[in-house]
């Protein structure tokens, strides 16, 4: 899976938002809010291969976090990305 | 107190102008550090609605990026705004592809078009995709114009024409206009002069990249004249929105150093609109944040342009949403209510600072054949 390249991550007042225009008609249901870490992961992996292991490695390299917590958090982030259609099967 | 001047409206208007200046000049970062006065959620709603009325919501949005979190609009409005921005960006992307395909069509038929306004002017913006474009305007010489018309008729394209110098049609949901003339001046005595002017500047017409194609646009000098004359045309009719003024400010800034300011002044004088440009320039500096150093010549002392910005504020985008006339009478002159009253009012306002154009504009409005559908 890769992180979609047609989505724009926008920062407003420290919050991060993405609008998914792929359904043709854009409406409120396609607005996603991301926290700082999720936004960082989104930008880092945009257009690249993504899975829990890769995200975990990235998070451990860049954040001060215990491995078990990273594992759980990264899995959750990937699930959220998937659920919200931010990822694409390659 | 009427509905146009409540405290909330006044606050919304002041904040909108503040944000507009910040958004229009995101390439001038020092503006981002200017203190911002917080407003409540209802005022934010007003700001958003005013910005949409004047088709500057994407430019205003650009200013939001620099506001602290506690000064931002409520989240639900922010999300709505963001959706709108996404739509504007997508439409501009589609327009650019469409322009490129039209350009290829023209060239494949040996036609020589020149793109006017629209996406060409957008290049002068710090964020071109945040300028809201309406239709696509092409200028074609006489031969290209008639050939294009015949080709479109052969394709059974439904055309609307003024019978003389302009035609329009809708293709893939986009309104396209072909024009023989570049400038919207109605003064017939300027016809020859304008043609010479265009011929002289032809060699300086640059090519800009849109949708992957190199597309010819007006020279910097002619682009500035065209944008501003277009504003005057609409001021003489039903009004313009803040977006058209943003165009003017941005082209003055963008083309600074690429044209001869003395020549521009001479052109305005010959067109009989020099006095009017002083008011326009005053508005651009006072309300749109244009630096005086970006103006081609200084604004004379004593110019009071407040009445003009009031008109622009009230009329909005081409006067379609002018609250003052929402209950007015309809006539054959225009789809807008109270059209004659409005054109007459404009005539009275501009007759002293753009006299010839004001007179010929109203004469043209009264006696010209209205647009008709070509069978």
Short mmCIF file of C-alpha atoms in Angstrom, two decimals:
data_model
loop_
_atom_site.label_atom_id
_atom_site.label_comp_id
_atom_site.label_asym_id
_atom_site.label_seq_id
_atom_site.Cartn_x
_atom_site.Cartn_y
_atom_site.Cartn_z
CA UNK A 1 0.00 0.00 0.00
CA UNK A 2 1.07 3.56 -0.60
CA UNK A 3 -0.10 6.89 0.87
CA UNK A 4 -2.18 8.68 -1.77
CA UNK A 5 -0.43 11.49 -3.61
CA UNK A 6 -3.59 13.32 -4.68
CA UNK A 7 -4.32 14.52 -1.15
CA UNK A 8 -3.07 17.79 0.28
CA UNK A 9 -2.18 18.03 3.95
CA UNK A 10 -2.89 21.50 5.29
CA UNK A 11 -1.82 22.98 8.58
CA UNK A 12 -4.05 25.48 10.32
CA UNK A 13 -3.24 26.74 13.79
CA UNK A 14 -1.18 23.67 14.54
CA UNK A 15 -3.95 21.28 13.39
CA UNK A 16 -3.68 19.20 10.27
CA UNK A 17 -6.49 18.57 7.83
CA UNK A 18 -6.98 16.66 4.60
CA UNK A 19 -9.90 16.82 2.18
CA UNK A 20 -10.50 13.81 -0.02
CA UNK A 21 -11.80 15.00 -3.38
CA UNK A 22 -11.82 11.59 -5.05
CA UNK A 23 -15.57 11.04 -4.74
CA UNK A 24 -16.22 13.76 -7.31
CA UNK A 25 -18.42 15.90 -5.12
CA UNK A 26 -16.46 17.17 -2.15
CA UNK A 27 -18.38 17.50 1.08
CA UNK A 28 -17.82 17.61 4.81
CA UNK A 29 -17.70 13.83 5.11
CA UNK A 30 -14.38 13.89 3.29
CA UNK A 31 -12.57 16.17 5.73
CA UNK A 32 -10.08 14.35 7.97
CA UNK A 33 -8.29 15.82 10.93
CA UNK A 34 -4.87 14.46 11.82
CA UNK A 35 -2.76 14.95 14.93
CA UNK A 36 0.84 16.06 14.66
CA UNK A 37 2.34 12.56 14.55
CA UNK A 38 -0.19 11.23 12.05
CA UNK A 39 0.42 14.29 9.85
CA UNK A 40 4.17 13.78 10.04
CA UNK A 41 3.75 10.13 9.05
CA UNK A 42 1.38 11.08 6.25
CA UNK A 43 3.83 13.58 4.73
CA UNK A 44 6.83 11.33 5.18
CA UNK A 45 5.15 8.37 3.49
CA UNK A 46 3.12 10.23 0.86
CA UNK A 47 3.64 8.44 -2.43
CA UNK A 48 5.72 5.73 -0.70
CA UNK A 49 5.12 2.18 0.44
CA UNK A 50 3.61 2.06 3.95
CA UNK A 51 2.95 -0.65 6.54
CA UNK A 52 3.03 -0.95 10.32
CA UNK A 53 6.64 -2.09 10.39
CA UNK A 54 7.90 0.81 8.25
CA UNK A 55 5.93 3.33 10.29
CA UNK A 56 7.19 1.83 13.53
CA UNK A 57 10.79 2.15 12.34
CA UNK A 58 10.21 5.74 11.33
CA UNK A 59 8.55 6.61 14.64
CA UNK A 60 11.28 4.95 16.71
CA UNK A 61 13.94 6.86 14.75
CA UNK A 62 12.23 10.20 15.15
CA UNK A 63 10.26 10.13 18.39
CA UNK A 64 11.14 9.34 21.96
CA UNK A 65 8.73 6.44 22.45
CA UNK A 66 8.80 2.89 23.82
CA UNK A 67 8.71 0.09 21.21
CA UNK A 68 5.48 -1.52 22.50
CA UNK A 69 3.62 1.79 22.49
CA UNK A 70 5.00 2.60 19.04
CA UNK A 71 3.74 -0.75 17.74
CA UNK A 72 0.19 -0.13 19.04
CA UNK A 73 0.09 3.51 17.93
CA UNK A 74 1.43 2.80 14.45
CA UNK A 75 -1.06 0.02 13.94
CA UNK A 76 -3.84 2.40 14.92
CA UNK A 77 -2.57 5.11 12.57
CA UNK A 78 -2.37 2.68 9.65
CA UNK A 79 -5.88 1.41 10.43
CA UNK A 80 -7.20 4.99 10.54
CA UNK A 81 -5.48 5.87 7.26
CA UNK A 82 -6.96 2.76 5.68
CA UNK A 83 -10.45 3.34 7.10
CA UNK A 84 -10.47 6.91 5.82
CA UNK A 85 -9.26 5.98 2.35
CA UNK A 86 -5.91 7.73 2.58
CA UNK A 87 -4.06 4.65 1.34
CA UNK A 88 -3.98 3.05 -2.06
CA UNK A 89 -3.37 -0.57 -3.01
CA UNK A 90 -0.38 -0.89 -5.26
CA UNK B 1 -29.31 51.29 11.54
CA UNK B 2 -29.66 49.35 8.28
CA UNK B 3 -28.56 45.80 7.67
CA UNK B 4 -25.37 46.93 5.94
CA UNK B 5 -23.83 48.70 8.90
CA UNK B 6 -24.38 46.69 12.07
CA UNK B 7 -21.43 46.48 14.44
CA UNK B 8 -20.91 42.87 13.46
CA UNK B 9 -20.89 43.71 9.76
CA UNK B 10 -18.41 46.52 10.31
CA UNK B 11 -16.16 44.21 12.28
CA UNK B 12 -16.47 41.47 9.67
CA UNK B 13 -15.63 43.89 6.89
CA UNK B 14 -12.56 45.27 8.66
CA UNK B 15 -11.34 41.77 9.46
CA UNK B 16 -12.00 40.57 5.93
CA UNK B 17 -9.84 43.38 4.51
CA UNK B 18 -7.13 42.61 7.06
CA UNK B 19 -7.13 38.93 6.07
CA UNK B 20 -7.37 39.75 2.39
CA UNK B 21 -4.23 41.87 2.58
CA UNK B 22 -2.38 39.11 4.43
CA UNK B 23 -3.57 36.44 2.00
CA UNK B 24 -2.96 38.50 -1.13
CA UNK B 25 0.62 39.19 -0.08
CA UNK B 26 1.71 35.89 1.42
CA UNK B 27 4.94 36.57 -0.45
CA UNK B 28 5.44 39.54 1.91
CA UNK B 29 5.99 37.57 5.16
CA UNK B 30 6.23 40.63 7.42
CA UNK B 31 2.44 40.98 7.10
CA UNK B 32 1.98 37.66 8.90
CA UNK B 33 3.45 39.18 12.06
CA UNK B 34 0.92 42.01 12.26
CA UNK B 35 -1.34 41.57 15.29
CA UNK B 36 -4.74 40.07 14.53
CA UNK B 37 -7.87 41.11 16.39
CA UNK B 38 -9.89 38.03 17.31
CA UNK B 39 -13.52 37.81 16.22
CA UNK B 40 -16.42 35.66 17.37
CA UNK B 41 -17.91 32.73 15.47
CA UNK B 42 -20.85 34.69 14.03
CA UNK B 43 -18.48 37.31 12.66
CA UNK B 44 -16.41 34.52 11.11
CA UNK B 45 -19.54 33.31 9.32
CA UNK B 46 -20.04 36.84 7.97
CA UNK B 47 -16.41 37.04 6.87
CA UNK B 48 -16.72 33.75 5.02
CA UNK B 49 -19.95 34.81 3.32
CA UNK B 50 -18.55 38.22 2.34
CA UNK B 51 -15.42 36.58 0.99
CA UNK B 52 -17.53 34.25 -1.14
CA UNK B 53 -19.70 37.12 -2.36
CA UNK B 54 -16.53 38.81 -3.58
CA UNK B 55 -14.95 35.52 -4.80
CA UNK B 56 -11.85 35.96 -2.61
CA UNK B 57 -12.43 33.09 -0.19
CA UNK B 58 -9.31 31.23 -1.29
CA UNK B 59 -7.09 34.32 -0.97
CA UNK B 60 -8.51 35.06 2.48
CA UNK B 61 -8.02 31.42 3.44
CA UNK B 62 -4.29 31.79 2.76
CA UNK B 63 -4.13 34.29 5.61
CA UNK B 64 -5.58 31.78 8.08
CA UNK B 65 -2.41 29.68 7.92
CA UNK B 66 -0.58 32.39 9.80
CA UNK B 67 -3.10 32.93 12.58
CA UNK B 68 -2.63 31.40 16.02
CA UNK B 69 -4.97 28.54 16.85
CA UNK B 70 -7.13 30.56 19.24
CA UNK B 71 -7.80 33.16 16.52
CA UNK B 72 -9.01 30.74 13.86
CA UNK B 73 -12.63 30.32 12.74
CA UNK B 74 -14.69 27.61 14.45
CA UNK B 75 -13.72 24.13 13.35
CA UNK B 76 -16.96 23.42 11.46
CA UNK B 77 -16.54 26.60 9.39
CA UNK B 78 -12.87 25.87 8.84
CA UNK B 79 -13.74 22.43 7.47
CA UNK B 80 -16.39 23.94 5.19
CA UNK B 81 -13.90 26.54 4.01
CA UNK B 82 -11.32 23.86 3.36
CA UNK B 83 -13.77 21.90 1.21
CA UNK B 84 -14.39 25.08 -0.77
CA UNK B 85 -10.63 25.59 -1.25
CA UNK B 86 -10.24 22.04 -2.45
CA UNK B 87 -13.01 22.61 -4.99
CA UNK B 88 -11.44 25.85 -6.22
CA UNK B 89 -8.05 24.21 -6.64
CA UNK B 90 -9.56 21.27 -8.48
CA UNK B 91 -11.55 23.53 -10.77
CA UNK B 92 -8.45 25.56 -11.58
CA UNK B 93 -6.59 22.37 -12.38
CA UNK B 94 -9.38 21.29 -14.71
CA UNK B 95 -9.49 24.76 -16.28
CA UNK B 96 -5.77 24.62 -16.94
CA UNK B 97 -6.09 21.26 -18.72
CA UNK B 98 -9.06 22.59 -20.65
CA UNK B 99 -7.14 25.74 -21.68
CA UNK B 100 -4.26 23.58 -22.88
CA UNK B 101 -6.62 21.40 -24.94
CA UNK B 102 -8.27 24.47 -26.45
CA UNK B 103 -4.87 25.93 -27.28
CA UNK B 104 -3.96 22.72 -29.12
CA UNK B 105 -7.28 22.87 -30.97
CA UNK B 106 -6.63 26.45 -32.09
CA UNK B 107 -3.12 25.67 -33.27
CA UNK B 108 -4.16 22.52 -35.09
CA UNK B 109 -6.57 24.68 -37.05
CA UNK B 110 -3.92 27.32 -37.81
CA UNK B 111 -5.61 29.91 -35.62
CA UNK B 112 -3.70 32.47 -33.58
CA UNK B 113 -5.27 33.02 -30.15
CA UNK B 114 -4.15 35.12 -27.23
CA UNK B 115 -5.41 34.31 -23.78
CA UNK B 116 -6.99 37.21 -21.90
CA UNK B 117 -7.48 37.62 -18.15
CA UNK B 118 -8.30 34.46 -16.19
CA UNK B 119 -5.54 31.97 -15.69
CA UNK B 120 -3.10 34.37 -17.34
CA UNK B 121 -3.68 36.90 -14.56
CA UNK B 122 -3.58 34.10 -11.98
CA UNK B 123 0.15 33.78 -12.70
CA UNK B 124 0.61 37.14 -11.01
CA UNK B 125 -0.73 35.76 -7.71
CA UNK B 126 1.47 34.33 -4.98
CA UNK B 127 -0.74 31.21 -5.13
CA UNK B 128 -2.21 31.11 -8.66
CA UNK B 129 -4.55 28.21 -7.88
CA UNK B 130 -6.33 30.37 -5.29
CA UNK B 131 -7.57 32.94 -7.77
CA UNK B 132 -11.14 32.09 -8.71
CA UNK B 133 -11.55 32.10 -12.46
CA UNK B 134 -14.84 32.46 -14.20
CA UNK B 135 -14.80 31.89 -17.93
CA UNK B 136 -12.00 31.55 -20.44
CA UNK B 137 -11.40 34.46 -22.79
CA UNK B 138 -9.49 34.26 -26.03
CA UNK B 139 -8.63 37.12 -28.32
CA UNK B 140 -8.57 36.17 -31.98
CA UNK B 141 -7.74 38.32 -34.99
CA UNK B 142 -10.55 38.81 -37.53
CA UNK B 143 -9.63 35.83 -39.69
CA UNK B 144 -9.04 33.47 -36.77
CA UNK B 145 -12.27 34.65 -35.15
CA UNK B 146 -14.43 33.87 -38.18
CA UNK B 147 -12.63 30.57 -38.87
CA UNK B 148 -13.08 29.45 -35.26
CA UNK B 149 -16.75 30.40 -35.44
CA UNK B 150 -17.27 28.33 -38.60
CA UNK B 151 -15.46 25.37 -37.09
CA UNK B 152 -17.58 25.53 -33.95
CA UNK B 153 -20.75 25.74 -36.02
CA UNK B 154 -19.63 22.69 -38.00
CA UNK B 155 -19.32 20.85 -34.66
CA UNK B 156 -22.90 21.97 -33.91
CA UNK B 157 -21.66 23.98 -30.96
CA UNK B 158 -24.40 26.19 -29.53
CA UNK B 159 -23.08 29.76 -29.78
CA UNK B 160 -24.20 33.02 -28.23
CA UNK B 161 -22.97 36.07 -30.04
CA UNK B 162 -23.25 39.84 -29.90
CA UNK B 163 -23.16 39.64 -33.68
CA UNK B 164 -20.02 41.78 -33.92
CA UNK B 165 -16.97 41.14 -31.86
CA UNK B 166 -17.66 38.47 -29.27
CA UNK B 167 -19.13 35.02 -29.04
CA UNK B 168 -19.47 32.59 -26.19
CA UNK B 169 -20.24 28.93 -25.71
CA UNK B 170 -20.17 26.29 -23.05
CA UNK B 171 -17.83 23.36 -23.48
CA UNK B 172 -17.28 20.65 -20.88
CA UNK B 173 -19.05 22.87 -18.37
CA UNK B 174 -16.73 25.83 -18.99
CA UNK B 175 -17.87 29.14 -20.47
CA UNK B 176 -15.53 30.12 -23.29
CA UNK B 177 -15.55 33.50 -24.97
CA UNK B 178 -13.88 34.58 -28.20
CA UNK B 179 -13.24 38.28 -28.68
CA UNK B 180 -11.97 40.36 -31.54
CA UNK B 181 -11.21 43.19 -29.13
CA UNK B 182 -8.93 43.10 -26.12
CA UNK B 183 -10.23 46.12 -24.30
CA UNK B 184 -13.77 46.72 -23.12
CA UNK B 185 -13.73 50.42 -23.96
CA UNK B 186 -16.90 51.67 -25.59
CA UNK B 187 -15.52 55.02 -26.78
CA UNK B 188 -15.52 54.52 -30.58
CA UNK B 189 -12.88 57.18 -31.13
CA UNK B 190 -10.29 54.97 -29.45
CA UNK B 191 -10.74 52.00 -31.76
CA UNK B 192 -7.83 52.84 -34.09
CA UNK B 193 -5.56 53.84 -31.23
CA UNK B 194 -6.19 50.59 -29.38
CA UNK B 195 -5.41 48.52 -32.46
CA UNK B 196 -2.10 50.33 -32.98
CA UNK B 197 -1.30 49.87 -29.30
CA UNK B 198 -1.85 46.15 -29.51
CA UNK B 199 0.15 45.80 -32.71
CA UNK B 200 3.06 47.68 -31.17
CA UNK B 201 3.16 45.46 -28.12
CA UNK B 202 2.65 42.19 -29.99
CA UNK B 203 6.34 41.34 -30.06
CA UNK B 204 6.39 41.53 -26.27
CA UNK B 205 3.51 39.10 -25.73
CA UNK B 206 5.02 36.39 -23.53
CA UNK B 207 4.24 32.69 -23.47
CA UNK B 208 3.27 31.19 -20.13
CA UNK B 209 2.94 27.52 -19.24
CA UNK B 210 -0.59 26.39 -18.47
CA UNK B 211 -1.60 22.74 -18.38
CA UNK B 212 1.74 21.81 -19.95
CA UNK B 213 1.33 24.10 -22.99
CA UNK B 214 3.06 27.39 -23.74
CA UNK B 215 0.22 29.83 -24.16
CA UNK B 216 0.44 33.36 -25.45
CA UNK B 217 -0.80 36.17 -23.21
CA UNK B 218 -0.72 39.96 -23.36
CA UNK B 219 2.47 41.91 -22.79
CA UNK B 220 2.92 43.23 -19.22
CA UNK B 221 1.86 46.74 -20.25
CA UNK B 222 -1.26 45.57 -22.08
CA UNK B 223 -2.11 43.09 -19.33
CA UNK B 224 -2.19 45.90 -16.77
CA UNK B 225 -4.31 48.11 -19.04
CA UNK B 226 -6.67 45.24 -19.81
CA UNK B 227 -7.20 44.26 -16.17
CA UNK B 228 -7.91 47.84 -15.13
CA UNK B 229 -10.13 48.74 -18.07
CA UNK B 230 -12.10 45.60 -17.32
CA UNK B 231 -12.65 46.90 -13.78
CA UNK B 232 -13.79 50.27 -15.11
CA UNK B 233 -16.22 48.59 -17.49
CA UNK B 234 -17.88 46.75 -14.63
CA UNK B 235 -17.85 49.75 -12.32
CA UNK B 236 -19.73 51.63 -15.02
CA UNK B 237 -22.26 48.83 -15.15
CA UNK B 238 -23.18 46.93 -11.99
CA UNK B 239 -19.96 46.79 -10.02
CA UNK B 240 -17.00 44.53 -9.40
CA UNK B 241 -15.98 42.37 -6.49
CA UNK B 242 -12.86 42.55 -4.40
CA UNK B 243 -11.31 39.81 -6.56
CA UNK B 244 -11.04 42.08 -9.60
CA UNK B 245 -9.24 44.65 -7.46
CA UNK B 246 -6.91 41.91 -6.21
CA UNK B 247 -6.10 41.19 -9.87
CA UNK B 248 -5.14 44.79 -10.38
CA UNK B 249 -2.95 44.92 -7.27
CA UNK B 250 -1.20 41.68 -8.16
CA UNK B 251 -0.48 42.60 -11.80
CA UNK B 252 0.94 45.97 -10.75
CA UNK B 253 3.23 44.18 -8.32
CA UNK B 254 4.11 41.27 -10.59
CA UNK B 255 4.96 43.36 -13.64
CA UNK B 256 6.82 46.10 -11.83
CA UNK B 257 10.02 46.76 -13.76
CA UNK B 258 8.69 44.95 -16.86
CA UNK B 259 6.98 47.96 -18.43
CA UNK B 260 7.47 51.70 -18.82
CA UNK B 261 5.35 53.52 -16.20
CA UNK B 262 5.51 56.74 -18.24
CA UNK B 263 4.07 54.94 -21.24
CA UNK B 264 1.29 53.47 -19.11
CA UNK B 265 0.41 56.92 -17.85
CA UNK B 266 0.30 58.24 -21.42
CA UNK B 267 -1.97 55.37 -22.46
CA UNK B 268 -4.40 56.03 -19.59
CA UNK B 269 -4.41 59.71 -20.47
CA UNK B 270 -5.12 59.01 -24.14
CA UNK B 271 -7.92 56.66 -23.09
CA UNK B 272 -9.39 59.41 -20.92
CA UNK B 273 -9.20 57.36 -17.73
CA UNK B 274 -6.13 58.82 -16.02
CA UNK B 275 -8.17 60.60 -13.32
CA UNK B 276 -10.05 57.40 -12.61
CA UNK B 277 -6.78 55.48 -12.20
CA UNK B 278 -5.79 57.84 -9.36
CA UNK B 279 -8.87 56.69 -7.43
CA UNK B 280 -8.22 53.07 -8.34
CA UNK B 281 -4.60 53.33 -7.19
CA UNK B 282 -5.65 54.99 -3.95
CA UNK B 283 -8.07 52.11 -3.25
CA UNK B 284 -5.39 49.53 -4.07
CA UNK B 285 -2.90 51.08 -1.67
CA UNK B 286 -5.31 51.85 1.17
CA UNK B 287 -7.43 48.69 1.14
CA UNK B 288 -5.52 46.00 -0.77
CA UNK B 289 -2.05 46.52 0.65
CA UNK B 290 -0.37 47.39 -2.65
CA UNK B 291 2.90 49.16 -1.96
CA UNK B 292 3.06 52.70 -3.29
CA UNK B 293 6.36 51.73 -4.88
CA UNK B 294 4.46 49.21 -7.04
CA UNK B 295 2.31 51.97 -8.53
CA UNK B 296 3.35 53.31 -11.93
CA UNK B 297 3.02 56.93 -10.72
CA UNK B 298 2.08 58.46 -7.39
CA UNK B 299 -1.48 59.16 -6.31
CA UNK B 300 -1.99 62.94 -6.32
CA UNK B 301 -2.62 64.51 -2.95
CA UNK B 302 -6.23 65.05 -1.99
CA UNK B 303 -7.70 62.01 -3.75
CA UNK B 304 -10.64 60.72 -1.69
CA UNK B 305 -11.53 57.25 -2.87
CA UNK B 306 -13.73 56.08 0.02
CA UNK B 307 -16.91 56.31 -2.07
CA UNK B 308 -15.38 53.96 -4.64
CA UNK B 309 -14.47 51.25 -2.15
CA UNK B 310 -17.97 51.59 -0.66
CA UNK B 311 -19.47 50.92 -4.11
CA UNK B 312 -17.18 47.96 -4.68
CA UNK B 313 -17.99 46.56 -1.26
CA UNK B 314 -21.73 46.84 -1.74
CA UNK B 315 -21.95 45.63 -5.33
CA UNK B 316 -19.79 42.49 -5.03
CA UNK B 317 -18.92 40.23 -7.91
CA UNK B 318 -20.33 41.99 -11.03
CA UNK B 319 -23.20 43.30 -8.93
CA UNK B 320 -25.04 39.99 -8.80
CA UNK B 321 -25.39 40.10 -5.03
CA UNK B 322 -25.99 43.79 -4.46
CA UNK B 323 -28.32 43.83 -1.46
CA UNK B 324 -29.40 47.39 -2.19
CA UNK B 325 -31.31 46.29 -5.26
CA UNK B 326 -32.53 42.84 -4.32
CA UNK B 327 -36.15 44.00 -4.43
CA UNK B 328 -35.66 46.15 -7.54
CA UNK B 329 -37.62 45.98 -10.78
CA UNK B 330 -36.52 43.83 -13.68
CA UNK B 331 -36.21 45.17 -17.21
CA UNK B 332 -34.93 44.08 -20.62
CA UNK B 333 -31.67 45.95 -20.07
CA UNK B 334 -30.15 43.30 -17.84
CA UNK B 335 -30.97 40.29 -15.70
CA UNK B 336 -30.09 42.37 -12.66
CA UNK B 337 -32.87 44.25 -10.90
CA UNK B 338 -33.10 48.03 -11.20
CA UNK B 339 -30.57 47.88 -14.02
CA UNK B 340 -31.25 51.33 -15.43
CA UNK B 341 -31.13 53.00 -12.02
CA UNK B 342 -27.81 51.31 -11.34
CA UNK B 343 -26.20 52.18 -14.67
CA UNK B 344 -27.37 55.77 -14.32
CA UNK B 345 -25.97 55.93 -10.80
CA UNK B 346 -22.62 54.62 -12.07
CA UNK B 347 -22.65 57.19 -14.86
CA UNK B 348 -23.12 60.00 -12.34
CA UNK B 349 -20.32 58.65 -10.18
CA UNK B 350 -17.73 58.23 -12.90
CA UNK B 351 -18.61 60.93 -15.40
CA UNK B 352 -16.10 63.36 -13.94
CA UNK B 353 -13.16 60.98 -13.68
CA UNK B 354 -13.72 58.89 -16.82
CA UNK B 355 -16.02 61.19 -18.82
CA UNK B 356 -15.85 59.83 -22.39
CA UNK B 357 -16.08 56.21 -21.31
CA UNK B 358 -18.99 56.98 -18.98
CA UNK B 359 -20.94 58.68 -21.75
CA UNK B 360 -20.30 56.05 -24.39
CA UNK B 361 -20.91 53.25 -21.95
CA UNK B 362 -24.38 54.46 -21.09
CA UNK B 363 -25.17 55.17 -24.74
CA UNK B 364 -24.05 51.69 -25.70
CA UNK B 365 -26.15 50.18 -22.92
CA UNK B 366 -29.23 52.03 -24.00
CA UNK B 367 -28.99 51.59 -27.73
CA UNK B 368 -26.89 48.51 -28.44
CA UNK B 369 -28.60 45.40 -29.62
CA UNK B 370 -28.81 43.01 -26.70
CA UNK B 371 -27.02 39.69 -26.90
CA UNK B 372 -28.97 37.23 -28.96
CA UNK B 373 -28.76 33.57 -29.50
CA UNK B 374 -27.35 32.59 -32.86
CA UNK B 375 -29.64 30.22 -34.72
#
